[in-house]
């Protein structure tokens, strides 16, 4: 057996030399590309006067979002709110609405919001834990109220617990075989990083690139991004089919007690009660289509 000596692979040196030659050859092409880009006609681009209206719209939106509101959340895993024992906790939609009404009418709570002009009630309901997790995940992406991510993580853990308890663990026999990937080793990763950086520079100024091709690729990328956003929105809309809500004004306490909620078959429910001025809740009212 030979003595192990750590050194730079000769293959790496050869690749680096080839890359240096390609970079030198691409310098002329890069100069040509710069000339072609400077010759492009940009008279059809968006005028600055139109683009300058963006900051005004942003300031108007920030003005609406700077107003404060109050929020109360009820869910199955709260003491005295949910029913059941251990990990198996439940809260039906009617009971969630009753809990929100009781909380709003509780005058002993020193943090009780006073003189609220309007309120929004939202119920996230589901008949079983899988759809409950999907609804929570989608709604949390829209309104990341601090309690919602905590509930979502707990529901996800409960789903994993129900799934993993049926798996039989298998222990390997000693001594055992372990799969190894050379690309994960620090030395190999360092060499790959060097080669990748040089290769990226070569591809960026390759002779196949042209101003027209670059702009076409950029347009296709933007169109793909918009299509992905639309697809994500459609998926979110589908996941939120089990979410119901109501916008309340005037005597909020009385209206809360008169609301009708989904049936007790929706055994898993998270209830939200948002209160504040009509101006502060205007944005959420439009977002939730209430």
PDB file of C-alpha atoms in Angstrom:
ATOM      1  CA  UNK A   1       0.000   0.000   0.000  1.00  0.00           C
ATOM      2  CA  UNK A   2       1.177   3.538  -0.850  1.00  0.00           C
ATOM      3  CA  UNK A   3       1.509   6.469   1.515  1.00  0.00           C
ATOM      4  CA  UNK A   4      -1.420   8.872   1.155  1.00  0.00           C
ATOM      5  CA  UNK A   5      -0.382  12.379   0.028  1.00  0.00           C
ATOM      6  CA  UNK A   6      -2.847  15.236  -0.383  1.00  0.00           C
ATOM      7  CA  UNK A   7      -2.283  17.307  -3.550  1.00  0.00           C
ATOM      8  CA  UNK A   8      -4.222  19.204  -6.190  1.00  0.00           C
ATOM      9  CA  UNK A   9      -5.512  16.821  -8.895  1.00  0.00           C
ATOM     10  CA  UNK A  10      -3.803  17.217 -12.250  1.00  0.00           C
ATOM     11  CA  UNK A  11      -7.200  17.135 -13.914  1.00  0.00           C
ATOM     12  CA  UNK A  12      -8.122  20.355 -12.135  1.00  0.00           C
ATOM     13  CA  UNK A  13      -5.020  22.132 -13.447  1.00  0.00           C
ATOM     14  CA  UNK A  14      -5.811  21.071 -17.009  1.00  0.00           C
ATOM     15  CA  UNK A  15      -9.401  22.298 -16.743  1.00  0.00           C
ATOM     16  CA  UNK A  16      -8.262  25.628 -15.329  1.00  0.00           C
ATOM     17  CA  UNK A  17      -5.845  26.095 -18.222  1.00  0.00           C
ATOM     18  CA  UNK A  18      -8.582  25.345 -20.749  1.00  0.00           C
ATOM     19  CA  UNK A  19     -10.911  27.777 -19.032  1.00  0.00           C
ATOM     20  CA  UNK A  20      -8.279  30.524 -19.097  1.00  0.00           C
ATOM     21  CA  UNK A  21      -7.936  30.079 -22.860  1.00  0.00           C
ATOM     22  CA  UNK A  22     -11.684  30.297 -23.370  1.00  0.00           C
ATOM     23  CA  UNK A  23     -11.934  33.458 -21.250  1.00  0.00           C
ATOM     24  CA  UNK A  24      -9.213  35.105 -23.312  1.00  0.00           C
ATOM     25  CA  UNK A  25     -10.988  34.196 -26.558  1.00  0.00           C
ATOM     26  CA  UNK A  26     -14.293  35.535 -25.229  1.00  0.00           C
ATOM     27  CA  UNK A  27     -12.918  39.011 -24.494  1.00  0.00           C
ATOM     28  CA  UNK A  28     -13.309  40.112 -28.096  1.00  0.00           C
ATOM     29  CA  UNK A  29     -16.850  38.764 -28.230  1.00  0.00           C
ATOM     30  CA  UNK A  30     -17.709  40.685 -25.043  1.00  0.00           C
ATOM     31  CA  UNK A  31     -16.578  43.939 -26.655  1.00  0.00           C
ATOM     32  CA  UNK A  32     -18.765  43.199 -29.683  1.00  0.00           C
ATOM     33  CA  UNK A  33     -21.781  42.544 -27.460  1.00  0.00           C
ATOM     34  CA  UNK A  34     -21.290  45.892 -25.701  1.00  0.00           C
ATOM     35  CA  UNK A  35     -21.303  47.672 -29.048  1.00  0.00           C
ATOM     36  CA  UNK A  36     -24.505  45.906 -30.140  1.00  0.00           C
ATOM     37  CA  UNK A  37     -26.267  46.760 -26.871  1.00  0.00           C
ATOM     38  CA  UNK A  38     -25.352  50.432 -27.194  1.00  0.00           C
ATOM     39  CA  UNK A  39     -26.899  50.443 -30.667  1.00  0.00           C
ATOM     40  CA  UNK A  40     -30.322  49.225 -29.421  1.00  0.00           C
ATOM     41  CA  UNK A  41     -33.336  51.535 -29.777  1.00  0.00           C
ATOM     42  CA  UNK A  42     -34.872  52.072 -26.314  1.00  0.00           C
ATOM     43  CA  UNK A  43     -37.478  54.647 -27.324  1.00  0.00           C
ATOM     44  CA  UNK A  44     -40.317  52.194 -26.629  1.00  0.00           C
ATOM     45  CA  UNK A  45     -39.528  51.655 -22.974  1.00  0.00           C
ATOM     46  CA  UNK A  46     -41.705  52.906 -20.097  1.00  0.00           C
ATOM     47  CA  UNK A  47     -41.416  56.688 -19.735  1.00  0.00           C
ATOM     48  CA  UNK A  48     -40.012  57.986 -16.477  1.00  0.00           C
ATOM     49  CA  UNK A  49     -43.131  60.098 -15.879  1.00  0.00           C
ATOM     50  CA  UNK A  50     -45.282  56.981 -15.676  1.00  0.00           C
ATOM     51  CA  UNK A  51     -42.827  55.065 -13.510  1.00  0.00           C
ATOM     52  CA  UNK A  52     -42.585  58.017 -11.095  1.00  0.00           C
ATOM     53  CA  UNK A  53     -46.181  57.428  -9.929  1.00  0.00           C
ATOM     54  CA  UNK A  54     -45.077  54.232  -8.178  1.00  0.00           C
ATOM     55  CA  UNK A  55     -43.740  55.916  -5.014  1.00  0.00           C
ATOM     56  CA  UNK A  56     -47.035  57.801  -4.551  1.00  0.00           C
ATOM     57  CA  UNK A  57     -48.986  54.541  -4.644  1.00  0.00           C
ATOM     58  CA  UNK A  58     -46.519  52.965  -2.231  1.00  0.00           C
ATOM     59  CA  UNK A  59     -46.871  55.822   0.245  1.00  0.00           C
ATOM     60  CA  UNK A  60     -50.665  55.587   0.085  1.00  0.00           C
ATOM     61  CA  UNK A  61     -50.544  51.860   0.823  1.00  0.00           C
ATOM     62  CA  UNK A  62     -48.085  52.388   3.683  1.00  0.00           C
ATOM     63  CA  UNK A  63     -50.426  54.998   5.157  1.00  0.00           C
ATOM     64  CA  UNK A  64     -53.248  52.434   5.244  1.00  0.00           C
ATOM     65  CA  UNK A  65     -51.077  49.668   6.675  1.00  0.00           C
ATOM     66  CA  UNK A  66     -49.607  51.795   9.480  1.00  0.00           C
ATOM     67  CA  UNK A  67     -52.898  51.834  11.376  1.00  0.00           C
ATOM     68  CA  UNK A  68     -53.129  49.379  14.272  1.00  0.00           C
ATOM     69  CA  UNK A  69     -55.857  46.858  15.008  1.00  0.00           C
ATOM     70  CA  UNK A  70     -56.500  44.245  17.699  1.00  0.00           C
ATOM     71  CA  UNK A  71     -56.595  40.506  17.098  1.00  0.00           C
ATOM     72  CA  UNK A  72     -57.830  37.535  19.127  1.00  0.00           C
ATOM     73  CA  UNK A  73     -57.281  33.913  18.080  1.00  0.00           C
ATOM     74  CA  UNK A  74     -59.029  30.802  19.380  1.00  0.00           C
ATOM     75  CA  UNK A  75     -57.972  27.285  18.410  1.00  0.00           C
ATOM     76  CA  UNK A  76     -58.403  23.679  19.594  1.00  0.00           C
ATOM     77  CA  UNK A  77     -55.145  23.589  21.549  1.00  0.00           C
ATOM     78  CA  UNK A  78     -56.022  26.399  23.958  1.00  0.00           C
ATOM     79  CA  UNK A  79     -56.969  25.484  27.507  1.00  0.00           C
ATOM     80  CA  UNK A  80     -60.724  25.850  28.216  1.00  0.00           C
ATOM     81  CA  UNK A  81     -61.371  26.439  24.501  1.00  0.00           C
ATOM     82  CA  UNK A  82     -60.704  23.130  22.717  1.00  0.00           C
ATOM     83  CA  UNK A  83     -62.160  19.759  23.621  1.00  0.00           C
ATOM     84  CA  UNK A  84     -60.468  16.373  23.867  1.00  0.00           C
ATOM     85  CA  UNK A  85     -57.436  14.938  25.608  1.00  0.00           C
ATOM     86  CA  UNK A  86     -53.732  14.750  24.829  1.00  0.00           C
ATOM     87  CA  UNK A  87     -52.850  15.333  21.201  1.00  0.00           C
ATOM     88  CA  UNK A  88     -56.428  14.760  20.039  1.00  0.00           C
ATOM     89  CA  UNK A  89     -58.036  18.169  20.466  1.00  0.00           C
ATOM     90  CA  UNK A  90     -61.093  19.512  18.664  1.00  0.00           C
ATOM     91  CA  UNK A  91     -62.995  22.757  18.262  1.00  0.00           C
ATOM     92  CA  UNK A  92     -66.069  22.933  16.071  1.00  0.00           C
ATOM     93  CA  UNK A  93     -66.971  26.049  14.109  1.00  0.00           C
ATOM     94  CA  UNK A  94     -70.017  27.020  16.255  1.00  0.00           C
ATOM     95  CA  UNK A  95     -68.015  26.604  19.458  1.00  0.00           C
ATOM     96  CA  UNK A  96     -65.180  28.714  18.042  1.00  0.00           C
ATOM     97  CA  UNK A  97     -67.645  31.502  17.267  1.00  0.00           C
ATOM     98  CA  UNK A  98     -69.060  31.249  20.797  1.00  0.00           C
ATOM     99  CA  UNK A  99     -65.541  31.488  22.252  1.00  0.00           C
ATOM    100  CA  UNK A 100     -64.810  34.626  20.219  1.00  0.00           C
ATOM    101  CA  UNK A 101     -68.096  36.199  21.294  1.00  0.00           C
ATOM    102  CA  UNK A 102     -67.432  35.403  24.948  1.00  0.00           C
ATOM    103  CA  UNK A 103     -63.934  36.834  24.696  1.00  0.00           C
ATOM    104  CA  UNK A 104     -65.159  40.053  23.096  1.00  0.00           C
ATOM    105  CA  UNK A 105     -67.790  40.511  25.807  1.00  0.00           C
ATOM    106  CA  UNK A 106     -65.372  39.792  28.664  1.00  0.00           C
ATOM    107  CA  UNK A 107     -65.057  43.143  30.452  1.00  0.00           C
ATOM    108  CA  UNK A 108     -62.625  41.741  33.034  1.00  0.00           C
ATOM    109  CA  UNK A 109     -59.832  41.580  30.459  1.00  0.00           C
ATOM    110  CA  UNK A 110     -57.753  44.743  30.789  1.00  0.00           C
ATOM    111  CA  UNK A 111     -56.509  44.346  27.212  1.00  0.00           C
ATOM    112  CA  UNK A 112     -60.048  44.395  25.870  1.00  0.00           C
ATOM    113  CA  UNK A 113     -60.196  46.795  22.863  1.00  0.00           C
ATOM    114  CA  UNK A 114     -62.407  49.794  23.470  1.00  0.00           C
ATOM    115  CA  UNK A 115     -64.581  51.825  21.089  1.00  0.00           C
ATOM    116  CA  UNK A 116     -64.118  49.550  18.078  1.00  0.00           C
ATOM    117  CA  UNK A 117     -65.928  50.827  14.999  1.00  0.00           C
ATOM    118  CA  UNK A 118     -65.789  47.565  13.044  1.00  0.00           C
ATOM    119  CA  UNK A 119     -64.712  43.948  13.275  1.00  0.00           C
ATOM    120  CA  UNK A 120     -63.842  41.051  10.994  1.00  0.00           C
ATOM    121  CA  UNK A 121     -64.580  37.470  11.965  1.00  0.00           C
ATOM    122  CA  UNK A 122     -62.717  34.694  10.148  1.00  0.00           C
ATOM    123  CA  UNK A 123     -63.156  30.943  10.716  1.00  0.00           C
ATOM    124  CA  UNK A 124     -60.682  28.432   9.305  1.00  0.00           C
ATOM    125  CA  UNK A 125     -62.577  25.147   9.366  1.00  0.00           C
ATOM    126  CA  UNK A 126     -61.809  21.567   8.339  1.00  0.00           C
ATOM    127  CA  UNK A 127     -63.362  18.129   8.882  1.00  0.00           C
ATOM    128  CA  UNK A 128     -60.008  16.362   9.371  1.00  0.00           C
ATOM    129  CA  UNK A 129     -56.432  17.230  10.229  1.00  0.00           C
ATOM    130  CA  UNK A 130     -54.952  16.931   6.718  1.00  0.00           C
ATOM    131  CA  UNK A 131     -57.229  19.546   5.159  1.00  0.00           C
ATOM    132  CA  UNK A 132     -56.867  21.587   8.353  1.00  0.00           C
ATOM    133  CA  UNK A 133     -53.108  21.760   7.775  1.00  0.00           C
ATOM    134  CA  UNK A 134     -53.542  22.754   4.126  1.00  0.00           C
ATOM    135  CA  UNK A 135     -55.970  25.543   5.022  1.00  0.00           C
ATOM    136  CA  UNK A 136     -53.722  26.809   7.822  1.00  0.00           C
ATOM    137  CA  UNK A 137     -50.650  26.828   5.584  1.00  0.00           C
ATOM    138  CA  UNK A 138     -52.388  28.789   2.830  1.00  0.00           C
ATOM    139  CA  UNK A 139     -54.000  31.326   5.167  1.00  0.00           C
ATOM    140  CA  UNK A 140     -50.796  31.823   7.178  1.00  0.00           C
ATOM    141  CA  UNK A 141     -49.003  32.766   3.957  1.00  0.00           C
ATOM    142  CA  UNK A 142     -51.561  35.562   3.493  1.00  0.00           C
ATOM    143  CA  UNK A 143     -51.880  36.685   7.129  1.00  0.00           C
ATOM    144  CA  UNK A 144     -48.923  35.529   9.262  1.00  0.00           C
ATOM    145  CA  UNK A 145     -50.521  36.307  12.612  1.00  0.00           C
ATOM    146  CA  UNK A 146     -48.055  35.009  15.276  1.00  0.00           C
ATOM    147  CA  UNK A 147     -50.402  32.296  16.589  1.00  0.00           C
ATOM    148  CA  UNK A 148     -51.059  30.807  13.152  1.00  0.00           C
ATOM    149  CA  UNK A 149     -47.498  29.578  12.397  1.00  0.00           C
ATOM    150  CA  UNK A 150     -47.400  27.991  15.862  1.00  0.00           C
ATOM    151  CA  UNK A 151     -50.668  26.160  15.237  1.00  0.00           C
ATOM    152  CA  UNK A 152     -49.497  25.110  11.770  1.00  0.00           C
ATOM    153  CA  UNK A 153     -46.265  23.620  13.135  1.00  0.00           C
ATOM    154  CA  UNK A 154     -48.203  21.752  15.823  1.00  0.00           C
ATOM    155  CA  UNK A 155     -50.682  20.310  13.311  1.00  0.00           C
ATOM    156  CA  UNK A 156     -47.807  19.260  11.033  1.00  0.00           C
ATOM    157  CA  UNK A 157     -46.114  17.512  13.960  1.00  0.00           C
ATOM    158  CA  UNK A 158     -49.353  15.697  14.803  1.00  0.00           C
ATOM    159  CA  UNK A 159     -49.667  14.489  11.202  1.00  0.00           C
ATOM    160  CA  UNK A 160     -46.082  13.206  11.301  1.00  0.00           C
ATOM    161  CA  UNK A 161     -46.760  11.532  14.637  1.00  0.00           C
ATOM    162  CA  UNK A 162     -49.764   9.694  13.234  1.00  0.00           C
ATOM    163  CA  UNK A 163     -47.789   8.597  10.181  1.00  0.00           C
ATOM    164  CA  UNK A 164     -44.506   7.614  11.845  1.00  0.00           C
ATOM    165  CA  UNK A 165     -46.054   5.470  14.552  1.00  0.00           C
ATOM    166  CA  UNK A 166     -46.806   2.799  11.936  1.00  0.00           C
ATOM    167  CA  UNK A 167     -43.220   2.669  10.659  1.00  0.00           C
ATOM    168  CA  UNK A 168     -41.023  -0.163  11.919  1.00  0.00           C
ATOM    169  CA  UNK A 169     -37.452   1.065  12.541  1.00  0.00           C
ATOM    170  CA  UNK A 170     -34.635  -0.888  10.912  1.00  0.00           C
ATOM    171  CA  UNK A 171     -31.163  -0.873  12.430  1.00  0.00           C
ATOM    172  CA  UNK A 172     -28.161  -1.622  10.150  1.00  0.00           C
ATOM    173  CA  UNK A 173     -25.906  -4.575  10.898  1.00  0.00           C
ATOM    174  CA  UNK A 174     -22.490  -3.715  12.303  1.00  0.00           C
ATOM    175  CA  UNK A 175     -20.221  -2.958  10.561  1.00  0.00           C
ATOM    176  CA  UNK A 176     -22.510  -1.291   8.047  1.00  0.00           C
ATOM    177  CA  UNK A 177     -22.220   0.286   4.615  1.00  0.00           C
ATOM    178  CA  UNK A 178     -22.649   4.045   4.370  1.00  0.00           C
ATOM    179  CA  UNK A 179     -23.254   5.948   1.107  1.00  0.00           C
ATOM    180  CA  UNK A 180     -20.803   8.794   0.551  1.00  0.00           C
ATOM    181  CA  UNK A 181     -20.908  11.654  -1.926  1.00  0.00           C
ATOM    182  CA  UNK A 182     -17.555  13.123  -2.833  1.00  0.00           C
ATOM    183  CA  UNK A 183     -19.178  16.422  -3.781  1.00  0.00           C
ATOM    184  CA  UNK A 184     -20.013  17.005  -0.102  1.00  0.00           C
ATOM    185  CA  UNK A 185     -16.394  16.914   1.038  1.00  0.00           C
ATOM    186  CA  UNK A 186     -14.795  20.337   1.686  1.00  0.00           C
ATOM    187  CA  UNK A 187     -11.815  19.692  -0.632  1.00  0.00           C
ATOM    188  CA  UNK A 188     -13.995  18.571  -3.527  1.00  0.00           C
ATOM    189  CA  UNK A 189     -16.470  21.416  -2.933  1.00  0.00           C
ATOM    190  CA  UNK A 190     -13.596  23.932  -3.072  1.00  0.00           C
ATOM    191  CA  UNK A 191     -12.433  22.575  -6.439  1.00  0.00           C
ATOM    192  CA  UNK A 192     -15.977  22.519  -7.787  1.00  0.00           C
ATOM    193  CA  UNK A 193     -16.499  26.109  -6.653  1.00  0.00           C
ATOM    194  CA  UNK A 194     -13.400  27.246  -8.551  1.00  0.00           C
ATOM    195  CA  UNK A 195     -14.429  25.427 -11.702  1.00  0.00           C
ATOM    196  CA  UNK A 196     -18.018  26.595 -11.417  1.00  0.00           C
ATOM    197  CA  UNK A 197     -17.082  30.265 -11.032  1.00  0.00           C
ATOM    198  CA  UNK A 198     -14.846  30.168 -14.082  1.00  0.00           C
ATOM    199  CA  UNK A 199     -17.395  28.227 -16.110  1.00  0.00           C
ATOM    200  CA  UNK A 200     -20.110  30.727 -15.193  1.00  0.00           C
ATOM    201  CA  UNK A 201     -17.945  33.565 -16.454  1.00  0.00           C
ATOM    202  CA  UNK A 202     -17.338  31.711 -19.717  1.00  0.00           C
ATOM    203  CA  UNK A 203     -21.008  30.943 -20.284  1.00  0.00           C
ATOM    204  CA  UNK A 204     -21.980  34.548 -19.508  1.00  0.00           C
ATOM    205  CA  UNK A 205     -19.885  35.863 -22.399  1.00  0.00           C
ATOM    206  CA  UNK A 206     -20.148  32.906 -24.772  1.00  0.00           C
ATOM    207  CA  UNK A 207     -20.381  33.594 -28.496  1.00  0.00           C
ATOM    208  CA  UNK A 208     -23.946  32.194 -28.565  1.00  0.00           C
ATOM    209  CA  UNK A 209     -25.239  35.155 -26.531  1.00  0.00           C
ATOM    210  CA  UNK A 210     -26.681  38.168 -28.309  1.00  0.00           C
ATOM    211  CA  UNK A 211     -28.596  41.230 -27.092  1.00  0.00           C
ATOM    212  CA  UNK A 212     -31.768  39.954 -28.736  1.00  0.00           C
ATOM    213  CA  UNK A 213     -31.338  36.513 -27.215  1.00  0.00           C
ATOM    214  CA  UNK A 214     -30.633  37.928 -23.765  1.00  0.00           C
ATOM    215  CA  UNK A 215     -33.712  40.148 -23.854  1.00  0.00           C
ATOM    216  CA  UNK A 216     -35.870  37.289 -25.171  1.00  0.00           C
ATOM    217  CA  UNK A 217     -34.659  35.050 -22.354  1.00  0.00           C
ATOM    218  CA  UNK A 218     -35.339  37.814 -19.817  1.00  0.00           C
ATOM    219  CA  UNK A 219     -38.881  38.265 -21.153  1.00  0.00           C
ATOM    220  CA  UNK A 220     -39.508  34.524 -21.025  1.00  0.00           C
ATOM    221  CA  UNK A 221     -38.240  34.447 -17.444  1.00  0.00           C
ATOM    222  CA  UNK A 222     -40.595  37.250 -16.417  1.00  0.00           C
ATOM    223  CA  UNK A 223     -43.535  35.536 -18.138  1.00  0.00           C
ATOM    224  CA  UNK A 224     -42.686  32.286 -16.360  1.00  0.00           C
ATOM    225  CA  UNK A 225     -42.524  34.148 -13.048  1.00  0.00           C
ATOM    226  CA  UNK A 226     -45.952  35.691 -13.615  1.00  0.00           C
ATOM    227  CA  UNK A 227     -47.398  32.314 -14.615  1.00  0.00           C
ATOM    228  CA  UNK A 228     -45.973  30.761 -11.435  1.00  0.00           C
ATOM    229  CA  UNK A 229     -47.469  33.550  -9.329  1.00  0.00           C
ATOM    230  CA  UNK A 230     -50.868  32.936 -10.938  1.00  0.00           C
ATOM    231  CA  UNK A 231     -50.574  29.199 -10.323  1.00  0.00           C
ATOM    232  CA  UNK A 232     -49.636  29.778  -6.678  1.00  0.00           C
ATOM    233  CA  UNK A 233     -52.592  32.119  -6.290  1.00  0.00           C
ATOM    234  CA  UNK A 234     -54.974  29.535  -7.766  1.00  0.00           C
ATOM    235  CA  UNK A 235     -53.597  26.920  -5.364  1.00  0.00           C
ATOM    236  CA  UNK A 236     -54.008  29.296  -2.417  1.00  0.00           C
ATOM    237  CA  UNK A 237     -57.575  30.144  -3.468  1.00  0.00           C
ATOM    238  CA  UNK A 238     -58.437  26.444  -3.627  1.00  0.00           C
ATOM    239  CA  UNK A 239     -56.918  25.810  -0.188  1.00  0.00           C
ATOM    240  CA  UNK A 240     -58.935  28.673   1.309  1.00  0.00           C
ATOM    241  CA  UNK A 241     -62.342  27.277   0.314  1.00  0.00           C
ATOM    242  CA  UNK A 242     -62.910  26.241   3.934  1.00  0.00           C
ATOM    243  CA  UNK A 243     -62.395  29.805   5.219  1.00  0.00           C
ATOM    244  CA  UNK A 244     -65.492  31.877   6.010  1.00  0.00           C
ATOM    245  CA  UNK A 245     -65.706  35.415   7.340  1.00  0.00           C
ATOM    246  CA  UNK A 246     -67.964  38.357   8.094  1.00  0.00           C
ATOM    247  CA  UNK A 247     -67.468  42.118   8.324  1.00  0.00           C
ATOM    248  CA  UNK A 248     -69.281  43.713  11.275  1.00  0.00           C
ATOM    249  CA  UNK A 249     -70.076  47.352  12.089  1.00  0.00           C
ATOM    250  CA  UNK A 250     -72.178  49.037  14.742  1.00  0.00           C
ATOM    251  CA  UNK A 251     -73.124  46.818  17.704  1.00  0.00           C
ATOM    252  CA  UNK A 252     -70.364  44.244  17.247  1.00  0.00           C
ATOM    253  CA  UNK A 253     -71.219  42.285  20.406  1.00  0.00           C
ATOM    254  CA  UNK A 254     -74.816  41.747  19.335  1.00  0.00           C
ATOM    255  CA  UNK A 255     -73.908  40.853  15.768  1.00  0.00           C
ATOM    256  CA  UNK A 256     -71.341  38.322  16.971  1.00  0.00           C
ATOM    257  CA  UNK A 257     -73.969  36.466  18.970  1.00  0.00           C
ATOM    258  CA  UNK A 258     -76.300  36.382  15.946  1.00  0.00           C
ATOM    259  CA  UNK A 259     -73.820  35.062  13.378  1.00  0.00           C
ATOM    260  CA  UNK A 260     -74.335  31.617  11.887  1.00  0.00           C
ATOM    261  CA  UNK A 261     -71.256  29.385  11.595  1.00  0.00           C
ATOM    262  CA  UNK A 262     -70.612  26.119   9.716  1.00  0.00           C
ATOM    263  CA  UNK A 263     -71.870  22.967  11.406  1.00  0.00           C
ATOM    264  CA  UNK A 264     -70.304  20.833  14.104  1.00  0.00           C
ATOM    265  CA  UNK A 265     -69.049  18.454  11.390  1.00  0.00           C
ATOM    266  CA  UNK A 266     -66.149  20.918  10.984  1.00  0.00           C
ATOM    267  CA  UNK A 267     -64.402  19.561  14.065  1.00  0.00           C
ATOM    268  CA  UNK A 268     -61.182  21.556  13.636  1.00  0.00           C
ATOM    269  CA  UNK A 269     -61.486  25.339  13.623  1.00  0.00           C
ATOM    270  CA  UNK A 270     -59.305  28.382  14.179  1.00  0.00           C
ATOM    271  CA  UNK A 271     -61.240  31.578  14.853  1.00  0.00           C
ATOM    272  CA  UNK A 272     -59.929  35.102  14.335  1.00  0.00           C
ATOM    273  CA  UNK A 273     -61.529  38.301  15.584  1.00  0.00           C
ATOM    274  CA  UNK A 274     -59.971  41.509  14.270  1.00  0.00           C
ATOM    275  CA  UNK A 275     -61.223  44.819  15.659  1.00  0.00           C
ATOM    276  CA  UNK A 276     -60.353  48.439  14.997  1.00  0.00           C
ATOM    277  CA  UNK A 277     -61.481  51.495  13.090  1.00  0.00           C
ATOM    278  CA  UNK A 278     -63.214  51.181   9.743  1.00  0.00           C
ATOM    279  CA  UNK A 279     -60.223  52.780   8.005  1.00  0.00           C
ATOM    280  CA  UNK A 280     -57.774  50.349   9.649  1.00  0.00           C
ATOM    281  CA  UNK A 281     -59.814  47.299   8.615  1.00  0.00           C
ATOM    282  CA  UNK A 282     -60.520  48.559   5.090  1.00  0.00           C
ATOM    283  CA  UNK A 283     -57.466  46.826   3.616  1.00  0.00           C
ATOM    284  CA  UNK A 284     -58.264  43.442   5.221  1.00  0.00           C
ATOM    285  CA  UNK A 285     -61.900  43.787   4.221  1.00  0.00           C
ATOM    286  CA  UNK A 286     -60.862  44.108   0.592  1.00  0.00           C
ATOM    287  CA  UNK A 287     -58.283  41.303   0.836  1.00  0.00           C
ATOM    288  CA  UNK A 288     -60.842  38.880   2.285  1.00  0.00           C
ATOM    289  CA  UNK A 289     -63.638  40.076  -0.043  1.00  0.00           C
ATOM    290  CA  UNK A 290     -66.024  40.744   2.840  1.00  0.00           C
TER     291      UNK A 290
END
